[in-house]
Tab-separated table of C-alpha atoms in Angstrom:
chain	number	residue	atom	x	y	z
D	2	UNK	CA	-53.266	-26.235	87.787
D	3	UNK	CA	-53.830	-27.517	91.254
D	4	UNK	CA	-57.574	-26.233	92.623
D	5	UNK	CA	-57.651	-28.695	95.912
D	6	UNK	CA	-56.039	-31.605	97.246
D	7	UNK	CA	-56.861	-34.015	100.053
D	8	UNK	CA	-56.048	-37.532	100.772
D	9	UNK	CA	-58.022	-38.862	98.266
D	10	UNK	CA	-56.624	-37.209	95.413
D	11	UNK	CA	-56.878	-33.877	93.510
D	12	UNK	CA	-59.340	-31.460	91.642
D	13	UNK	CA	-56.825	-29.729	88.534
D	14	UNK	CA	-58.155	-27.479	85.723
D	15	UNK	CA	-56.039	-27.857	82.683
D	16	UNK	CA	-57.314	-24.445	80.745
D	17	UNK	CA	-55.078	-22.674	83.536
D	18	UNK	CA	-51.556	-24.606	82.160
D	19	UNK	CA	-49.381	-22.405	80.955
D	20	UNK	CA	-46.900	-22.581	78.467
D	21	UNK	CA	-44.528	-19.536	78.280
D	22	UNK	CA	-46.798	-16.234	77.477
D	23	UNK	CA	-49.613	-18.737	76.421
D	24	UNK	CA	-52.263	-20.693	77.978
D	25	UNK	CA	-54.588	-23.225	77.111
D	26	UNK	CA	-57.852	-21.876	75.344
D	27	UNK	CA	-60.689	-22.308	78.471
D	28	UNK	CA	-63.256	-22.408	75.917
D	29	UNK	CA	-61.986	-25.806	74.756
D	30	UNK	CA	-62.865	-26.933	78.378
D	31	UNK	CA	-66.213	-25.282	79.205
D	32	UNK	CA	-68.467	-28.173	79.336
D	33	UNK	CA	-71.619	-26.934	80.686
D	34	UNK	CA	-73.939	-30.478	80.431
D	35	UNK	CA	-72.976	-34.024	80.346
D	36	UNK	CA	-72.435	-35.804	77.234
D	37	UNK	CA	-75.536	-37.159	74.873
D	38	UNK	CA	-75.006	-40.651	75.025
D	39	UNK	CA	-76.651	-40.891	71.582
D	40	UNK	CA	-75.481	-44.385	71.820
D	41	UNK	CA	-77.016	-45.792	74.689
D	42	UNK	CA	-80.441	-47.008	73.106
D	43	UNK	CA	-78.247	-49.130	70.643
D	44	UNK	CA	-76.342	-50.550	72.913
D	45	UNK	CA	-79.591	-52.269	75.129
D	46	UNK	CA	-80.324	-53.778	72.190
D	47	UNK	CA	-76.650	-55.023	70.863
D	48	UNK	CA	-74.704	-55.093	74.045
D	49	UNK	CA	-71.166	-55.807	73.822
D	50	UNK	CA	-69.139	-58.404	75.629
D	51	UNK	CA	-66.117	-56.446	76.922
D	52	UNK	CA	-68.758	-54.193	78.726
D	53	UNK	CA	-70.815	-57.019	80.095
D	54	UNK	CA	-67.421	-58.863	81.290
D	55	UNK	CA	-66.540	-55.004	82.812
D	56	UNK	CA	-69.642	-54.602	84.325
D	57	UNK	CA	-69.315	-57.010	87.476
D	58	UNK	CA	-65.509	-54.887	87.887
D	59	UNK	CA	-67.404	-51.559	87.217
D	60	UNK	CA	-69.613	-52.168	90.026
D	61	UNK	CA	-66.942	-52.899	92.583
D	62	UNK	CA	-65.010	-49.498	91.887
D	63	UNK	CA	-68.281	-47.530	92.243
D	64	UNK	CA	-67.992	-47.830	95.884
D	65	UNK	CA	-63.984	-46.172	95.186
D	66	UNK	CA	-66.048	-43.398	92.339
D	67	UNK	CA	-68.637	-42.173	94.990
D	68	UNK	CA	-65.903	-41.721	97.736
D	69	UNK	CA	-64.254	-39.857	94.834
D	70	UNK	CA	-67.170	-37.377	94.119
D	71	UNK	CA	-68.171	-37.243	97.964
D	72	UNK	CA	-65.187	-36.267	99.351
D	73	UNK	CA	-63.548	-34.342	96.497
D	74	UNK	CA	-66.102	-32.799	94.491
D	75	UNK	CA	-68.553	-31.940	97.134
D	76	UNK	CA	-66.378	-31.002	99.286
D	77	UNK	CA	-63.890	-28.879	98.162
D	78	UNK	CA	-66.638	-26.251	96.800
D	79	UNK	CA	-64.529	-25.853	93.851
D	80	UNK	CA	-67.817	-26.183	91.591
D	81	UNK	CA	-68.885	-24.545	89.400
D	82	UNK	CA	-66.294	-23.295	87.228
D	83	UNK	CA	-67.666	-19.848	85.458
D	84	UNK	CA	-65.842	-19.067	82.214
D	85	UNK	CA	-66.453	-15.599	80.174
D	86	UNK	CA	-69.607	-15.594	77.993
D	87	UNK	CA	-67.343	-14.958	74.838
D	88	UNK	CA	-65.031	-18.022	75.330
D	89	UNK	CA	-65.497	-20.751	72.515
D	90	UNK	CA	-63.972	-23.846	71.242
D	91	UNK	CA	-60.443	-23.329	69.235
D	92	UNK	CA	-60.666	-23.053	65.663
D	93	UNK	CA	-58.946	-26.011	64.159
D	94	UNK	CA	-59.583	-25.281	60.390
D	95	UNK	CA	-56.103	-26.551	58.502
D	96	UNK	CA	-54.734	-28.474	61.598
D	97	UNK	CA	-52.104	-30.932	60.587
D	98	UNK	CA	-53.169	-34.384	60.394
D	99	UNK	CA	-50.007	-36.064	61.322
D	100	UNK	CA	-50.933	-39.270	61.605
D	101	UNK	CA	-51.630	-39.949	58.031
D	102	UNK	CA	-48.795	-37.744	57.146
D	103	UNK	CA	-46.430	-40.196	59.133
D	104	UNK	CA	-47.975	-42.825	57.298
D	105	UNK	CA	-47.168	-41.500	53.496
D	106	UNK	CA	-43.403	-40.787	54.767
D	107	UNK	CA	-43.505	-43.938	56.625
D	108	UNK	CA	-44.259	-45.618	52.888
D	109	UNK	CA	-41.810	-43.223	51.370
D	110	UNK	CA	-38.623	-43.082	53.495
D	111	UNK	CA	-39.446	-45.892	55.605
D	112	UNK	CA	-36.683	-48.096	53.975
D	113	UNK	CA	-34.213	-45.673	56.010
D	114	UNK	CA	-35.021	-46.319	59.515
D	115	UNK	CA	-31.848	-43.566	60.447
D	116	UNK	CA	-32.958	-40.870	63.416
D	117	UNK	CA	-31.611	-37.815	62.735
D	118	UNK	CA	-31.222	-35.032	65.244
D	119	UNK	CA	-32.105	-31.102	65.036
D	120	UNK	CA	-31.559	-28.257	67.428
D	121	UNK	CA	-34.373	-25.808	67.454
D	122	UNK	CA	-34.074	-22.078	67.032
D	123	UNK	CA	-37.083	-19.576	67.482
D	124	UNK	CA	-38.913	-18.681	64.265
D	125	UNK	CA	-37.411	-22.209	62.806
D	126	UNK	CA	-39.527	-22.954	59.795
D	127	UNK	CA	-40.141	-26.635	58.701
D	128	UNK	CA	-42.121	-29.075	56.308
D	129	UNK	CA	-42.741	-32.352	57.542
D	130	UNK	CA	-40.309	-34.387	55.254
D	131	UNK	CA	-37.880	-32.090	57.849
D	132	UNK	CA	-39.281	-33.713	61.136
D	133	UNK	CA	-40.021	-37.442	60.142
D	134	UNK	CA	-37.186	-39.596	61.649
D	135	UNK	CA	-35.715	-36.384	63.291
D	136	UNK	CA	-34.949	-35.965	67.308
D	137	UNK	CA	-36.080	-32.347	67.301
D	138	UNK	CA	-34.523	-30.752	70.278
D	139	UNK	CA	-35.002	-27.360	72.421
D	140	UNK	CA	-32.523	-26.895	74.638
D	141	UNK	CA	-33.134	-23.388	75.507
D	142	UNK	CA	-34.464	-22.558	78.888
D	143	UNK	CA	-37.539	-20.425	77.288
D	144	UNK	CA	-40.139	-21.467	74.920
D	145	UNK	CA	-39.860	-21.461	71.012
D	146	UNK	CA	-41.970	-20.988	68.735
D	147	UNK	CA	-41.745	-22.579	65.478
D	148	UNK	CA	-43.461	-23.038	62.062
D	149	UNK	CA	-44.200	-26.900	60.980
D	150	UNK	CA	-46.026	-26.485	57.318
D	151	UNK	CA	-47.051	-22.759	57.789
D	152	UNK	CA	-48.465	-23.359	61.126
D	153	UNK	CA	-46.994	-22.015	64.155
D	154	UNK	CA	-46.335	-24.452	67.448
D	155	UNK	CA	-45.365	-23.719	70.939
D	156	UNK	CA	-42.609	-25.817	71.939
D	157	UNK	CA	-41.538	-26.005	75.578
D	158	UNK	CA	-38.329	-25.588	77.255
D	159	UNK	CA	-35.820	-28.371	77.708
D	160	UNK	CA	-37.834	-31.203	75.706
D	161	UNK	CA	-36.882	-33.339	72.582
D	162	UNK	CA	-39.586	-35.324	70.536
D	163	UNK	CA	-39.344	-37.407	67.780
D	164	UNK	CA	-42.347	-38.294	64.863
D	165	UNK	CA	-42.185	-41.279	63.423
D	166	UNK	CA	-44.067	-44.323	63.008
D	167	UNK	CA	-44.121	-47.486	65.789
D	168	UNK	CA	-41.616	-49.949	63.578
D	169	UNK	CA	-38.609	-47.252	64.097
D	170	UNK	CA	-39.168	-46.738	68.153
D	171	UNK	CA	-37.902	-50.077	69.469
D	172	UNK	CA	-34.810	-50.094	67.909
D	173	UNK	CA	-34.049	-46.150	68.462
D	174	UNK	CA	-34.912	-46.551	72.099
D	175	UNK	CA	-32.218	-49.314	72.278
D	176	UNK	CA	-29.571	-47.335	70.919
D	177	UNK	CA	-30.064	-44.077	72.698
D	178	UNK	CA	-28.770	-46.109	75.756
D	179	UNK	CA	-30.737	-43.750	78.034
D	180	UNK	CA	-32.530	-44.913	81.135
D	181	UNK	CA	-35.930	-43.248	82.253
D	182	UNK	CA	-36.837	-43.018	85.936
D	183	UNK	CA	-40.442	-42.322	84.350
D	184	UNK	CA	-42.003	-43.584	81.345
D	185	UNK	CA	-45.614	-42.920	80.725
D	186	UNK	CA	-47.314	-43.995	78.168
D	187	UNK	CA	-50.748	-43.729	76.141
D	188	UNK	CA	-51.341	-46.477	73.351
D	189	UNK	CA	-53.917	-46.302	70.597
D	190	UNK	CA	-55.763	-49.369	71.965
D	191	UNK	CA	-58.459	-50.588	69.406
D	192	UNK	CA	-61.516	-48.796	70.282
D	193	UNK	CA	-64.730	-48.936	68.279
D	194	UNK	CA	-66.485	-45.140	68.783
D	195	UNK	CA	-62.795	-43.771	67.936
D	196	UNK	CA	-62.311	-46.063	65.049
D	197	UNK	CA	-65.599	-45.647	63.698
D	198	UNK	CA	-65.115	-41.505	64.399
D	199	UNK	CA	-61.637	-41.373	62.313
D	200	UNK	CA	-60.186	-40.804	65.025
D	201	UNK	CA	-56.929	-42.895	65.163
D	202	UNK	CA	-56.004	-46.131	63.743
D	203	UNK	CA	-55.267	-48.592	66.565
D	204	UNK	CA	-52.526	-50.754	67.684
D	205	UNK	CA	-51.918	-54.494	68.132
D	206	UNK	CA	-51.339	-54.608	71.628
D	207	UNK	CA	-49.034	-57.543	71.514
D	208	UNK	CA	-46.804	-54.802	69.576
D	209	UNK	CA	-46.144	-52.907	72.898
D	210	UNK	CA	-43.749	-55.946	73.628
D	211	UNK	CA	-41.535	-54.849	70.812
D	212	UNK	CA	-40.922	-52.067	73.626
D	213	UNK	CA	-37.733	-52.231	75.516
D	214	UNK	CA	-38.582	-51.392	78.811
D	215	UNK	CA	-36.587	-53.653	80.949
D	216	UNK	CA	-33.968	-51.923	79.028
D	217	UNK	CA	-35.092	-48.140	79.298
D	218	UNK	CA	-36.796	-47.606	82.716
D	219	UNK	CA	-33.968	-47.140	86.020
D	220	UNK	CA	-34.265	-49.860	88.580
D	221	UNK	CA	-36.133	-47.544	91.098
D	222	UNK	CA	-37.946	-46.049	88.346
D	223	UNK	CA	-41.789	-46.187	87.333
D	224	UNK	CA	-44.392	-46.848	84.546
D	225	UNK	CA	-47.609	-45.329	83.829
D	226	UNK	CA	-49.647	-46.696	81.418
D	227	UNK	CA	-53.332	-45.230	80.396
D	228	UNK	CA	-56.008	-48.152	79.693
D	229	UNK	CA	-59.015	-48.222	77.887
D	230	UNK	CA	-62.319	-49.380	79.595
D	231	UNK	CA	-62.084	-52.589	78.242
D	232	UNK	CA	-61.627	-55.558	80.603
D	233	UNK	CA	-59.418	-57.546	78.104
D	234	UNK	CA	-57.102	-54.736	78.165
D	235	UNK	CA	-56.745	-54.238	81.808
D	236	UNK	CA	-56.192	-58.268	82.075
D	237	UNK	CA	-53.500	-57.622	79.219
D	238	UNK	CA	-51.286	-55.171	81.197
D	239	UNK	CA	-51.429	-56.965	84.397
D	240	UNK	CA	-51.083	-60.318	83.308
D	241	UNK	CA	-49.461	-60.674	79.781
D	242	UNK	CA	-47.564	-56.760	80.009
D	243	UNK	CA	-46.304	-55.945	82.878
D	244	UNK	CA	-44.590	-59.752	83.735
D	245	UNK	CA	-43.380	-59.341	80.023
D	246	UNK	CA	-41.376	-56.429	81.273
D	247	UNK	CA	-40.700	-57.471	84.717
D	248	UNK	CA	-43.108	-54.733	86.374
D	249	UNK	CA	-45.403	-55.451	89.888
D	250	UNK	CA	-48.119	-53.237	89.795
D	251	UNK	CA	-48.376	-50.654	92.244
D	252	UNK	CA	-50.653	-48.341	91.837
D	253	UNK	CA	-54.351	-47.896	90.030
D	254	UNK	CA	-55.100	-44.260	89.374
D	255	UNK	CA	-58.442	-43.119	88.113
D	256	UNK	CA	-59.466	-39.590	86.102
D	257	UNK	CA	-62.874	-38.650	86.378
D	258	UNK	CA	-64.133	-36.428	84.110
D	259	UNK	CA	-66.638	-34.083	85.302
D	260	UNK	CA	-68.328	-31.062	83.746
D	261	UNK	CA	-67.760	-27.415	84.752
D	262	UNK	CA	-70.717	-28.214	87.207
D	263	UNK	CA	-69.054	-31.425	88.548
D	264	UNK	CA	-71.267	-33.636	87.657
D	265	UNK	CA	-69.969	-36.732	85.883
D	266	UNK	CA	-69.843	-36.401	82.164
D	267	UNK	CA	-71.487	-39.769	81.383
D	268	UNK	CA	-73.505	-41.429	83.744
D	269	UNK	CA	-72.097	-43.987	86.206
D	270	UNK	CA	-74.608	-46.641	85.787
D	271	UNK	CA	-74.211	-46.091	81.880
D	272	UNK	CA	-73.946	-49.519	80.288
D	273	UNK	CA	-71.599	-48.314	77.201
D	274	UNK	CA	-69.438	-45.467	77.994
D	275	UNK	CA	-67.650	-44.562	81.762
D	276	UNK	CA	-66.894	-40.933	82.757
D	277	UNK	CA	-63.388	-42.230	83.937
D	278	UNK	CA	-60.251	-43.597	82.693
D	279	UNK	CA	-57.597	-45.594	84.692
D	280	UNK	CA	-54.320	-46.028	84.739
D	281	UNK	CA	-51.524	-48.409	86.290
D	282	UNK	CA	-48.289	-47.360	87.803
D	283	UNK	CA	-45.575	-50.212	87.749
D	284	UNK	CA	-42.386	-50.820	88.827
D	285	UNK	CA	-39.246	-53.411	88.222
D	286	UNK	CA	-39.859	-56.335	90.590
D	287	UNK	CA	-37.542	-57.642	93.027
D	288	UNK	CA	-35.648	-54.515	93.823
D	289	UNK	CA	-35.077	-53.412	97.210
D	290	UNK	CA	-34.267	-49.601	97.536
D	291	UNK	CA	-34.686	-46.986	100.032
D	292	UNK	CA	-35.417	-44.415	97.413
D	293	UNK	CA	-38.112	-46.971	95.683
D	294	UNK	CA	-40.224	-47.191	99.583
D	295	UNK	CA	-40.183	-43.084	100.182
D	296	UNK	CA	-40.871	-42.035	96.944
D	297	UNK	CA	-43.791	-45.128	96.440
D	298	UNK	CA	-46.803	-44.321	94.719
D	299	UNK	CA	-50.120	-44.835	96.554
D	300	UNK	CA	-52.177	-47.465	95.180
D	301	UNK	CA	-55.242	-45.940	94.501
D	302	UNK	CA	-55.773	-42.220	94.131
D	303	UNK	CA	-58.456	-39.902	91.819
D	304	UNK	CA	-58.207	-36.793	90.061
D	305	UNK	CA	-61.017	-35.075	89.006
D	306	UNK	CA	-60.952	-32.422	85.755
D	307	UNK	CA	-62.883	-31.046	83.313
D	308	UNK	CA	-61.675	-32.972	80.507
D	309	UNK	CA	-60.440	-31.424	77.109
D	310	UNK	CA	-63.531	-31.270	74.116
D	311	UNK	CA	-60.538	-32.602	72.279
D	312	UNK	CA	-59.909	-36.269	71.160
D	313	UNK	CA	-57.821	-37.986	73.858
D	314	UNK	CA	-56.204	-35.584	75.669
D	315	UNK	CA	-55.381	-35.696	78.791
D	316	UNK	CA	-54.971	-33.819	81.958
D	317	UNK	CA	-51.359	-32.595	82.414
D	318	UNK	CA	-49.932	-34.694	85.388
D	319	UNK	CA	-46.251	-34.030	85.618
D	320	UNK	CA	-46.938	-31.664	88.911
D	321	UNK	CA	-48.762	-34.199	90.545
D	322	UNK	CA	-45.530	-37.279	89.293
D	323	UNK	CA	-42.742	-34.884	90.487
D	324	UNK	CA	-44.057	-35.401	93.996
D	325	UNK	CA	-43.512	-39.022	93.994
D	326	UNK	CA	-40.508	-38.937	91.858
D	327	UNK	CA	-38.642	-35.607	92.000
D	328	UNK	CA	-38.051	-32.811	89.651
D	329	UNK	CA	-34.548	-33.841	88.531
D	330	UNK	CA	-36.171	-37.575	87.205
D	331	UNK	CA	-35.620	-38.648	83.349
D	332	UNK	CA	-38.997	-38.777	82.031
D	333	UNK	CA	-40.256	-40.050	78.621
D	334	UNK	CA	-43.458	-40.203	77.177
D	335	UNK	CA	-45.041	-43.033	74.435
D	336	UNK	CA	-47.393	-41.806	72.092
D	337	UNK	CA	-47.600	-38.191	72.906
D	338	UNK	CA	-49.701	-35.571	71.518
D	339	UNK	CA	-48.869	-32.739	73.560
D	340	UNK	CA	-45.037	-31.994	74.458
D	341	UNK	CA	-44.212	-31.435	78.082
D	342	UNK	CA	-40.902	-29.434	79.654
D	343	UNK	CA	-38.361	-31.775	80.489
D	344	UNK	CA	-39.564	-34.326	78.331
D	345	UNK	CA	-38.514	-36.310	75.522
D	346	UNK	CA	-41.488	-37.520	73.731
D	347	UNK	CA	-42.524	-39.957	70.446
D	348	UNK	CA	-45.288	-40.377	68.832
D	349	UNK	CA	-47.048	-40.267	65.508
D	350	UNK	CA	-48.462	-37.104	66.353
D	351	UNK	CA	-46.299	-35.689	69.166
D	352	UNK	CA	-47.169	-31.966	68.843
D	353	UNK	CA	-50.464	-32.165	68.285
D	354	UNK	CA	-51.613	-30.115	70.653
D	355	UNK	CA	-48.815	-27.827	70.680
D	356	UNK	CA	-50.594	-26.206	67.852
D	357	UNK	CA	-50.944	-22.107	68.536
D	358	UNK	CA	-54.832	-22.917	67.600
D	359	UNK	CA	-55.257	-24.694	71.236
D	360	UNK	CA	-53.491	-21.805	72.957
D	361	UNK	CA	-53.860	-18.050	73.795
D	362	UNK	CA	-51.961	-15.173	74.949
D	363	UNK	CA	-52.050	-15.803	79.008
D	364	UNK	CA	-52.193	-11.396	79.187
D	365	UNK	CA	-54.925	-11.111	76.994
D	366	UNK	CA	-59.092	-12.241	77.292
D	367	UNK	CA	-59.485	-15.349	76.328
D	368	UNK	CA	-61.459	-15.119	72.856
D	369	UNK	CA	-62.227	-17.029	69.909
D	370	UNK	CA	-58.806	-18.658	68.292
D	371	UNK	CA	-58.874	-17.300	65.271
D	372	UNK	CA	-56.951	-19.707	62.324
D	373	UNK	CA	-53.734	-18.620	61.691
């Protein structure tokens, strides 16, 4: 949800999504202090080379971060946030891991790389052998709820997503013969705190050519594609990527995260971790179209949230795209973990966060998420 807006960008808070009779659990986004950099010490003494090489960049967009926090934070007196005393963290106790579960049926059934499709009915109760390789589809105009291995999910309106693992995507993406006037996308890019956390097994980024964009996105279309704060990554999209898949870049947006206080969550002169995240908007090159030049993208613009206390999730943006690119644009997203209205989505883990356990009854007080 929107909070303010100005030329520079815009201030949302996420816990006020909602999703049908549901919302977003605040407590999973009442941050109070900035994060421990536990780290930090460690890193004076060991100090790694993509940071050092980022540093010299990091410096330069401080200048475009304090604009940021001046102009939006300070001034839009949206801070602080106050959240009820009794609001706490969702209970996650027997989430699916469906990463690892993609994995075994990858290893199983991967020798049948055949997408199947399913329409979804309310109350529809499946195991996972039931959604790997399967297009699961609502149709319906309200939301569904739905069991996936005795635990209930909250499936928007209008969206289709598909679980499987990377080696079927290329292909299926091909045949669909569908073209995308939005394609966003998220990839697992190695990262050492979220390897050495469990927290998902990266990809070679040289497999994200396997991807056939030139293929899948319309001619007037765009791409959004999330980087990691890693300098050889940012040189990989804009250099080796994007030409790859015939893309100019035309836009560099950046998320700050900020607690409920606004105050960055990490330090901005930390020398390890940023309290931002960037991402780059392309476009097919060489294409001259009336629609492309109204409905551009600015090149630089910030929005500032109080991130999730969840493992890469981010801030729900399709409000913000759908005034660059309409509400009646194709839009798919690559390697989801939260579904989206209007969306197809794939991923190992696309519903993720669709899990009942992040959500809770919009009517009600938000209170502790009890397991189901």
């Amino acid at each position: 949800m929107e909070l303010f807006k100005n030329e520079v960008g815009w201030i949302l808070r996420s816990d006020l999504k909602t999703l049908g009779k549901y919302q977003y659990n605040s407590g999973d986004y009442n941050l109070q202090h900035p994060y421990i950099n536990q780290s930090e010490k460690k890193v004076k003494k060991l100090k790694s080379n993509h940071f050092n090489q980022f540093e010299p960049i990091h410096d330069q967009f401080k200048v475009f971060l304090n604009t940021c926090i001046e102009t939006l934070i300070k001034e839009s007196k949206v801070f602080p946030i106050c959240f009820d005393t009794d609001v706490v963290k969702s209970n996650q106790l027997g989430i699916l891991n469906f990463a690892t579960f993609c994995e075994l049926a990858s290893m199983n059934f991967g020798m049948d790389p055949t997408i199947s499709q399913m329409e979804l009915r309310s109350n529809t109760e499946l195991e996972f052998v039931d959604i790997f390789n399967t297009l699961l589809v609502n149709d319906a105009l309200d939301v569904l709820e739905i069991k996936i291995m005795d635990r209930l999910f909250i499936i928007p309106s209008q969206c289709r997503f598909l679980i499987s693992d990377f080696k079927t995507i290329p292909k299926w993406l091909e045949d669909q013969n569908e073209m995308y006037g939005l394609i966003v996308m998220d990839p697992p890019w190695f990262n050492t705190s979220a390897q050495r956390g469990s927290k998902y097994q990266g990809l070679d980024c040289y497999a994200l050519f396997q991807l056939p964009i030139k293929k899948i996105l319309n001619q007037d279309g765009y791409l959004v594609i999330w980087v990691s704060n890693n300098i050889k990554f940012h040189r990989f999209v804009l250099n080796k990527l994007f030409p790859a898949w015939n893309l100019e870049c035309v836009g560099k947006w950046t998320w700050i995260k900020v607690t409920n206080s606004g105050l960055p969550v990490i330090d901005l002169n930390s020398e390890h971790r940023k309290p931002y995240e960037v991402f780059y908007i392309g476009r097919p090159t060489r294409v001259k179209s009336s629609i492309v030049t109204q409905s551009n993208f600015p090149m630089n613009k910030c929005i500032v949230s109080v991130p999730s206390q969840h493992h890469s999730q981010k801030p729900y943006l399709n409000d913000i795209f759908q005034e660059y690119i309409g509400k009646d644009c194709k839009k798919l997203e690559l390697f989801a973990r939260n579904l989206g209205s209007g969306w197809t989505s794939w991923g190992n883990e696309t519903c993720l966060y669709n899990d009942k356990c992040f959500y809770t009854n919009s009517y009600e007080p938000i209170v502790d998420v009890e397991p189901e």
